Structure formats: structure tokens, C-alpha cells
Amino acid sequence: QVQLVESGGGLVEAGGSLRLSCAASGSIFRINVMGWYRQAPGKQRELVAAINTGGNTNYADSVKGRFTISRDNAKNTVYLQMNSLKPEDTAVYYCNVDLHVVPGLRSVYWGQGTQVTVSS
């Protein structure tokens, strides 16, 4: 079993900052890609940012230059630093982790979601 625990969401004014964290624990052999998705009301879930084992990152165009994803491999944790937040960033943010439970058995896990609300 693998558990993902997210933290760091909340309410912030436009222009403010928040930092999300997601810690993975349990039966983990190796973590591959870690990422963040978000889903706003009435919209599909979309990729916000992802980072692989080599530290290579990928961002949605809408957050480039404002959000930074990072990971601490020793802690099996991924972070999302969100700066210059806009009302359109309001959504439930989900952690996503692609990992090997044992060699040859690869699975994807989702966090429970954390609400981010940006007021104008």
C-alpha cells in the first residue's frame, strides 16, 4: 500500500503565494515521475507541473514563470511553490505519483486533493 498526504492549500489573495507538499509513504521501491494536477469546477483535470527522477520539469503554459515544482527524493516528497496567484488558479490540486512498488510493478497514485482558492 502507498499513501499520499497533501498539505498547504488554503485561501489567498490575488498576487499571493502558497506552497503545496505531497509526501509518499508505504511500499515504495522507486518513485519515477511526481506531479501536480488541478481541477476547477466544471472543468477537466489538467496537468499543472511534473518532475522526473532527473529533475527535468514540465509546466502548463498558464503557470510558467509563476509556479515551481521540486522534489526531495530522501523524503519522497514533491512540492509546488505557487507565486503571483490569480483567481483562475482556484481549483482542487491533486498530487500524482508514478512509482514502482516492486521491480516490474509500476503504478500511479493520486492524493486526496487540496483546495486552493484565490480571491480577487
XYZ file of N, CA, C and O in Angstrom:
480
model
N 0.819 -1.195 0.000
C 0.000 0.000 0.000
C 0.858 1.252 0.000
O 1.900 1.305 0.651
N 0.403 2.237 -0.754
C 1.083 3.523 -0.842
C 0.099 4.616 -0.443
O -1.061 4.596 -0.863
N 0.554 5.524 0.358
C -0.281 6.658 0.760
C 0.381 7.960 0.319
O 1.595 8.100 0.390
N -0.452 8.891 -0.131
C -0.007 10.240 -0.476
C -0.738 11.215 0.433
O -1.979 11.188 0.477
N 0.001 12.035 1.124
C -0.588 13.019 2.025
C -0.216 14.410 1.540
O 0.962 14.767 1.506
N -1.233 15.176 1.205
C -1.041 16.530 0.704
C -1.276 17.551 1.811
O -2.061 17.311 2.723
N -0.627 18.683 1.680
C -0.850 19.787 2.606
C -0.488 21.092 1.920
O 0.186 21.094 0.888
N -0.977 22.193 2.508
C -0.549 23.502 2.041
C -1.581 24.322 1.306
O -1.328 25.473 0.971
N -2.742 23.781 1.023
C -3.757 24.561 0.339
C -4.351 25.609 1.261
O -4.036 25.686 2.441
N -5.232 26.443 0.695
C -5.889 27.455 1.502
C -6.428 28.590 0.678
O -6.540 28.492 -0.545
N -6.752 29.670 1.370
C -7.304 30.872 0.751
C -6.237 31.960 0.749
O -5.610 32.226 1.780
N -6.061 32.574 -0.412
C -5.054 33.631 -0.533
C -5.573 34.698 -1.485
O -6.386 34.407 -2.368
N -5.113 35.920 -1.293
C -5.498 36.999 -2.192
C -4.686 36.921 -3.489
O -3.573 36.379 -3.507
N -5.243 37.478 -4.535
C -4.523 37.523 -5.805
C -3.165 38.196 -5.609
O -3.051 39.191 -4.896
N -2.157 37.610 -6.234
C -0.799 38.091 -6.076
C -0.029 37.417 -4.965
O 1.189 37.593 -4.855
N -0.718 36.657 -4.156
C -0.088 35.973 -3.040
C 0.565 34.668 -3.438
O 0.618 34.307 -4.618
N 1.058 33.950 -2.425
C 1.784 32.715 -2.653
C 1.279 31.614 -1.725
O 0.793 31.883 -0.626
N 1.422 30.395 -2.211
C 1.160 29.197 -1.415
C 2.177 28.138 -1.805
O 2.680 28.143 -2.941
N 2.436 27.229 -0.876
C 3.320 26.103 -1.158
C 2.613 24.815 -0.796
O 2.199 24.626 0.341
N 2.460 23.958 -1.799
C 1.848 22.657 -1.587
C 2.932 21.602 -1.386
O 4.005 21.678 -1.994
N 2.611 20.618 -0.545
C 3.514 19.488 -0.317
C 2.748 18.193 -0.473
O 1.550 18.133 -0.188
N 3.434 17.167 -0.920
C 2.828 15.839 -1.038
C 3.886 14.813 -0.678
O 4.909 14.708 -1.365
N 3.630 14.069 0.388
C 4.577 13.062 0.864
C 4.038 11.670 0.577
O 2.895 11.360 0.922
N 4.869 10.846 -0.029
C 4.507 9.463 -0.336
C 5.131 8.534 0.694
O 6.289 8.713 1.086
N 4.353 7.562 1.114
C 4.871 6.583 2.078
C 4.266 5.215 1.803
O 3.277 5.101 1.089
N 4.885 4.189 2.383
C 4.383 2.842 2.202
C 5.358 1.983 1.426
O 6.567 2.168 1.487
N 4.809 1.044 0.682
C 5.623 0.099 -0.081
C 6.094 0.728 -1.384
O 5.425 0.651 -2.407
N 7.261 1.345 -1.331
C 7.799 2.059 -2.496
C 9.188 1.521 -2.813
O 10.070 1.563 -1.956
N 9.350 1.045 -4.042
C 10.675 0.619 -4.492
C 11.417 1.789 -5.118
O 12.560 2.072 -4.783
N 10.728 2.487 -6.023
C 11.331 3.647 -6.687
C 10.234 4.568 -7.200
O 9.267 4.118 -7.789
N 10.400 5.854 -6.938
C 9.464 6.848 -7.461
C 10.000 7.363 -8.788
O 11.166 7.745 -8.893
N 9.148 7.406 -9.771
C 9.527 7.891 -11.098
C 9.128 9.359 -11.241
O 9.806 10.240 -10.743
N 7.986 9.623 -11.838
C 7.539 10.996 -12.041
C 6.608 11.413 -10.900
O 5.759 10.639 -10.462
N 6.784 12.639 -10.440
C 5.883 13.240 -9.450
C 5.291 14.495 -10.072
O 6.003 15.244 -10.758
N 4.015 14.715 -9.804
C 3.399 15.869 -10.438
C 2.208 16.396 -9.684
O 1.771 15.820 -8.677
N 1.714 17.512 -10.176
C 0.524 18.152 -9.639
C -0.473 18.389 -10.767
O -0.096 18.865 -11.842
N -1.721 18.054 -10.495
C -2.828 18.340 -11.394
C -3.811 19.238 -10.644
O -3.761 19.329 -9.418
N -4.712 19.853 -11.379
C -5.757 20.626 -10.733
C -7.068 20.480 -11.499
O -7.068 20.200 -12.694
N -8.132 20.671 -10.751
C -9.453 20.597 -11.370
C -10.330 21.694 -10.796
O -10.594 21.728 -9.586
N -10.747 22.587 -11.657
C -11.656 23.664 -11.283
C -13.089 23.198 -11.521
O -13.329 22.294 -12.328
N -14.055 23.811 -10.846
C -15.457 23.409 -11.019
C -15.887 23.474 -12.480
O -15.659 24.480 -13.154
N -16.478 22.404 -12.960
C -16.969 22.365 -14.329
C -15.909 22.156 -15.380
O -16.211 22.196 -16.583
N -14.672 21.932 -14.964
C -13.583 21.747 -15.922
C -12.914 20.394 -15.721
O -13.051 19.770 -14.683
N -12.180 19.963 -16.750
C -11.448 18.709 -16.656
C -10.185 18.889 -15.825
O -9.637 20.000 -15.726
N -9.730 17.797 -15.261
C -8.482 17.826 -14.524
C -7.339 18.065 -15.521
O -7.304 17.466 -16.600
N -6.417 18.931 -15.149
C -5.325 19.267 -16.044
C -3.986 19.197 -15.329
O -3.903 19.426 -14.113
N -2.948 18.887 -16.099
C -1.605 18.864 -15.553
C -1.134 20.291 -15.268
O -1.248 21.173 -16.114
N -0.594 20.490 -14.076
C -0.018 21.774 -13.708
C 1.500 21.728 -13.888
O 2.094 22.578 -14.538
N 2.129 20.718 -13.296
C 3.583 20.589 -13.379
C 3.985 19.175 -13.032
O 3.273 18.482 -12.288
N 5.128 18.753 -13.561
C 5.647 17.415 -13.273
C 7.164 17.470 -13.240
O 7.781 18.348 -13.869
N 7.748 16.523 -12.495
C 9.204 16.459 -12.387
C 9.618 14.991 -12.358
O 9.010 14.175 -11.663
N 10.661 14.661 -13.139
C 11.082 13.264 -13.183
C 12.284 13.031 -12.259
O 12.728 13.932 -11.530
N 12.813 11.829 -12.302
C 13.891 11.476 -11.384
C 15.151 12.283 -11.650
O 15.951 12.502 -10.730
N 15.317 12.751 -12.881
C 16.488 13.538 -13.212
C 16.342 15.008 -12.909
O 17.268 15.786 -13.150
N 15.170 15.393 -12.413
C 14.934 16.799 -12.102
C 14.397 17.610 -13.262
O 14.242 18.827 -13.156
N 14.125 16.944 -14.373
C 13.544 17.655 -15.520
C 12.086 17.969 -15.223
O 11.354 17.131 -14.689
N 11.680 19.175 -15.580
C 10.344 19.648 -15.245
C 9.526 19.976 -16.479
O 10.069 20.252 -17.551
N 8.220 19.963 -16.274
C 7.268 20.286 -17.326
C 6.143 21.086 -16.680
O 5.650 20.702 -15.610
N 5.774 22.212 -17.311
C 4.754 23.080 -16.750
C 3.655 23.368 -17.765
O 3.911 23.460 -18.964
N 2.454 23.561 -17.262
C 1.388 24.083 -18.106
C 1.749 25.521 -18.479
O 2.340 26.252 -17.670
N 1.390 25.919 -19.689
C 1.717 27.270 -20.129
C 1.159 28.331 -19.182
O 1.770 29.377 -18.972
N 0.002 28.051 -18.603
C -0.674 29.042 -17.767
C 0.056 29.334 -16.456
O -0.226 30.333 -15.798
N 0.986 28.465 -16.063
C 1.678 28.668 -14.783
C 3.177 28.908 -14.947
O 3.872 29.165 -13.952
N 3.669 28.829 -16.153
C 5.109 29.034 -16.374
C 5.537 30.400 -15.878
O 4.875 31.412 -16.122
N 6.649 30.416 -15.150
C 7.170 31.658 -14.603
C 6.571 32.046 -13.264
O 7.066 32.961 -12.598
N 5.514 31.344 -12.842
C 4.866 31.657 -11.557
C 4.967 30.494 -10.576
O 5.089 30.712 -9.365
N 4.885 29.277 -11.081
C 4.926 28.075 -10.236
C 6.262 27.368 -10.415
O 6.836 27.362 -11.503
N 6.714 26.738 -9.334
C 7.945 25.944 -9.376
C 7.709 24.612 -8.682
O 7.282 24.577 -7.518
N 7.992 23.532 -9.393
C 7.885 22.207 -8.811
C 9.274 21.722 -8.412
O 10.261 21.988 -9.117
N 9.340 21.021 -7.290
C 10.607 20.453 -6.838
C 10.317 19.175 -6.065
O 9.165 18.906 -5.719
N 11.352 18.396 -5.819
C 11.162 17.150 -5.086
C 12.346 16.888 -4.177
O 13.482 17.294 -4.479
N 12.063 16.207 -3.078
C 13.091 15.772 -2.141
C 13.042 14.247 -2.148
O 12.141 13.644 -1.542
N 13.964 13.633 -2.843
C 13.929 12.182 -3.001
C 14.143 11.448 -1.681
O 13.615 10.356 -1.491
N 14.895 12.035 -0.785
C 15.138 11.393 0.513
C 13.863 11.319 1.337
O 13.703 10.423 2.176
N 12.961 12.260 1.087
C 11.701 12.314 1.840
C 10.509 11.842 1.019
O 9.373 11.886 1.492
N 10.754 11.429 -0.217
C 9.660 11.013 -1.116
C 8.571 12.080 -1.176
O 7.370 11.770 -1.137
N 8.991 13.312 -1.299
C 8.067 14.440 -1.235
C 8.232 15.337 -2.455
O 9.355 15.586 -2.906
N 7.106 15.813 -2.937
C 7.099 16.775 -4.040
C 6.438 18.055 -3.556
O 5.504 18.016 -2.746
N 6.944 19.171 -4.037
C 6.450 20.486 -3.634
C 5.990 21.266 -4.860
O 6.498 21.066 -5.969
N 5.073 22.180 -4.619
C 4.669 23.116 -5.672
C 4.620 24.505 -5.044
O 3.741 24.789 -4.231
N 5.590 25.318 -5.401
C 5.614 26.708 -4.945
C 4.824 27.538 -5.947
O 5.171 27.574 -7.137
N 3.784 28.181 -5.471
C 2.899 28.949 -6.340
C 2.986 30.423 -5.961
O 2.616 30.799 -4.847
N 3.491 31.223 -6.869
C 3.628 32.666 -6.668
C 2.732 33.417 -7.642
O 2.275 32.862 -8.634
N 2.507 34.672 -7.342
C 1.689 35.533 -8.214
C 0.371 34.857 -8.568
O -0.031 34.810 -9.730
N -0.282 34.339 -7.572
C -1.511 33.592 -7.807
C -2.606 34.474 -8.365
O -2.711 35.663 -8.029
N -3.415 33.860 -9.229
C -4.523 34.545 -9.884
C -5.831 33.835 -9.531
O -5.828 32.649 -9.216
N -6.951 34.550 -9.619
C -8.238 33.891 -9.340
C -8.463 32.642 -10.194
O -9.074 31.672 -9.717
N -7.943 32.648 -11.412
C -8.125 31.478 -12.288
C -7.289 30.276 -11.860
O -7.433 29.195 -12.435
N -6.442 30.442 -10.866
C -5.717 29.303 -10.307
C -6.555 28.553 -9.276
O -6.143 27.492 -8.797
N -7.715 29.093 -8.947
C -8.587 28.444 -7.979
C -9.014 27.067 -8.477
O -9.537 26.932 -9.588
N -8.776 26.049 -7.669
C -9.071 24.670 -8.055
C -8.719 23.750 -6.896
O -8.101 24.167 -5.914
N -9.094 22.495 -7.052
C -8.581 21.452 -6.175
C -7.308 20.912 -6.817
O -7.323 20.531 -7.995
N -6.244 20.903 -6.070
C -4.951 20.447 -6.573
C -4.679 19.032 -6.077
O -4.810 18.745 -4.876
N -4.288 18.170 -7.016
C -4.045 16.766 -6.719
C -2.587 16.401 -6.990
O -2.048 16.707 -8.056
N -2.006 15.715 -6.050
C -0.677 15.158 -6.229
C -0.789 13.854 -7.023
O -1.743 13.081 -6.827
N 0.165 13.611 -7.894
C 0.179 12.407 -8.712
C 1.586 11.820 -8.694
O 2.551 12.543 -8.962
N 1.672 10.544 -8.365
C 2.995 9.911 -8.260
C 3.009 8.611 -9.056
O 2.164 7.729 -8.848
N 3.977 8.516 -9.950
C 4.203 7.324 -10.769
C 5.383 6.576 -10.132
O 6.475 7.142 -10.055
N 5.155 5.355 -9.669
C 6.224 4.676 -8.940
C 6.217 3.177 -9.187
O 5.249 2.626 -9.727
N 7.313 2.559 -8.801
C 7.405 1.105 -8.784
C 7.223 0.650 -7.334
O 7.977 1.060 -6.457
N 6.244 -0.206 -7.099
C 6.053 -0.789 -5.776
C 7.155 -1.838 -5.535
O 7.762 -1.894 -4.466
N 7.387 -2.648 -6.533
C 8.490 -3.599 -6.567
C 9.030 -3.563 -7.985
O 8.345 -3.054 -8.894
N 10.223 -4.075 -8.259
C 10.715 -4.054 -9.645
C 9.740 -4.723 -10.592
O 9.278 -5.832 -10.324
N 9.386 -4.028 -11.658
C 8.477 -4.595 -12.641
C 7.013 -4.299 -12.393
O 6.175 -4.590 -13.255
N 6.663 -3.756 -11.240
C 5.268 -3.433 -10.942
C 5.147 -1.925 -10.771
O 5.497 -1.372 -9.729
N 4.628 -1.287 -11.811
C 4.539 0.173 -11.847
C 3.095 0.599 -11.667
O 2.198 0.023 -12.292
N 2.872 1.584 -10.833
C 1.520 2.063 -10.558
C 1.504 3.568 -10.420
O 2.549 4.190 -10.183
N 0.318 4.140 -10.568
C 0.126 5.572 -10.402
C -0.836 5.809 -9.250
O -1.885 5.149 -9.169
N -0.482 6.729 -8.378
C -1.300 7.043 -7.216
C -1.666 8.518 -7.214
O -0.901 9.370 -7.702
N -2.844 8.791 -6.609
C -3.344 10.160 -6.505
C -3.503 10.540 -5.045
O -3.912 9.720 -4.220
N -3.219 11.802 -4.749
C -3.509 12.324 -3.427
C -4.993 12.615 -3.281
O -5.762 12.519 -4.231
N -5.377 13.023 -2.071
C -6.791 13.254 -1.785
C -7.280 14.597 -2.302
O -8.493 14.820 -2.389
N -6.363 15.459 -2.669
C -6.732 16.783 -3.173
C -6.711 17.825 -2.072
O -7.083 17.558 -0.932
N -6.265 19.010 -2.444
C -6.258 20.132 -1.505
C -6.790 21.368 -2.221
O -6.417 21.645 -3.365
N -7.674 22.084 -1.556
C -8.340 23.230 -2.181
C -7.432 24.453 -2.143
O -6.874 24.801 -1.089
N -7.305 25.097 -3.281
C -6.624 26.387 -3.389
C -7.642 27.388 -3.911
O -8.224 27.190 -4.976
N -7.860 28.450 -3.147
C -8.811 29.492 -3.534
C -8.096 30.831 -3.550
O -7.487 31.216 -2.553
N -8.175 31.512 -4.684
C -7.525 32.805 -4.851
C -8.613 33.852 -5.034
O -9.383 33.803 -5.991
N -8.660 34.794 -4.115
C -9.676 35.835 -4.175
C -9.156 37.039 -4.949
O -7.964 37.362 -4.904
N -10.063 37.711 -5.623
C -9.664 38.869 -6.436
C -9.730 40.164 -5.632
O -10.229 40.206 -4.529
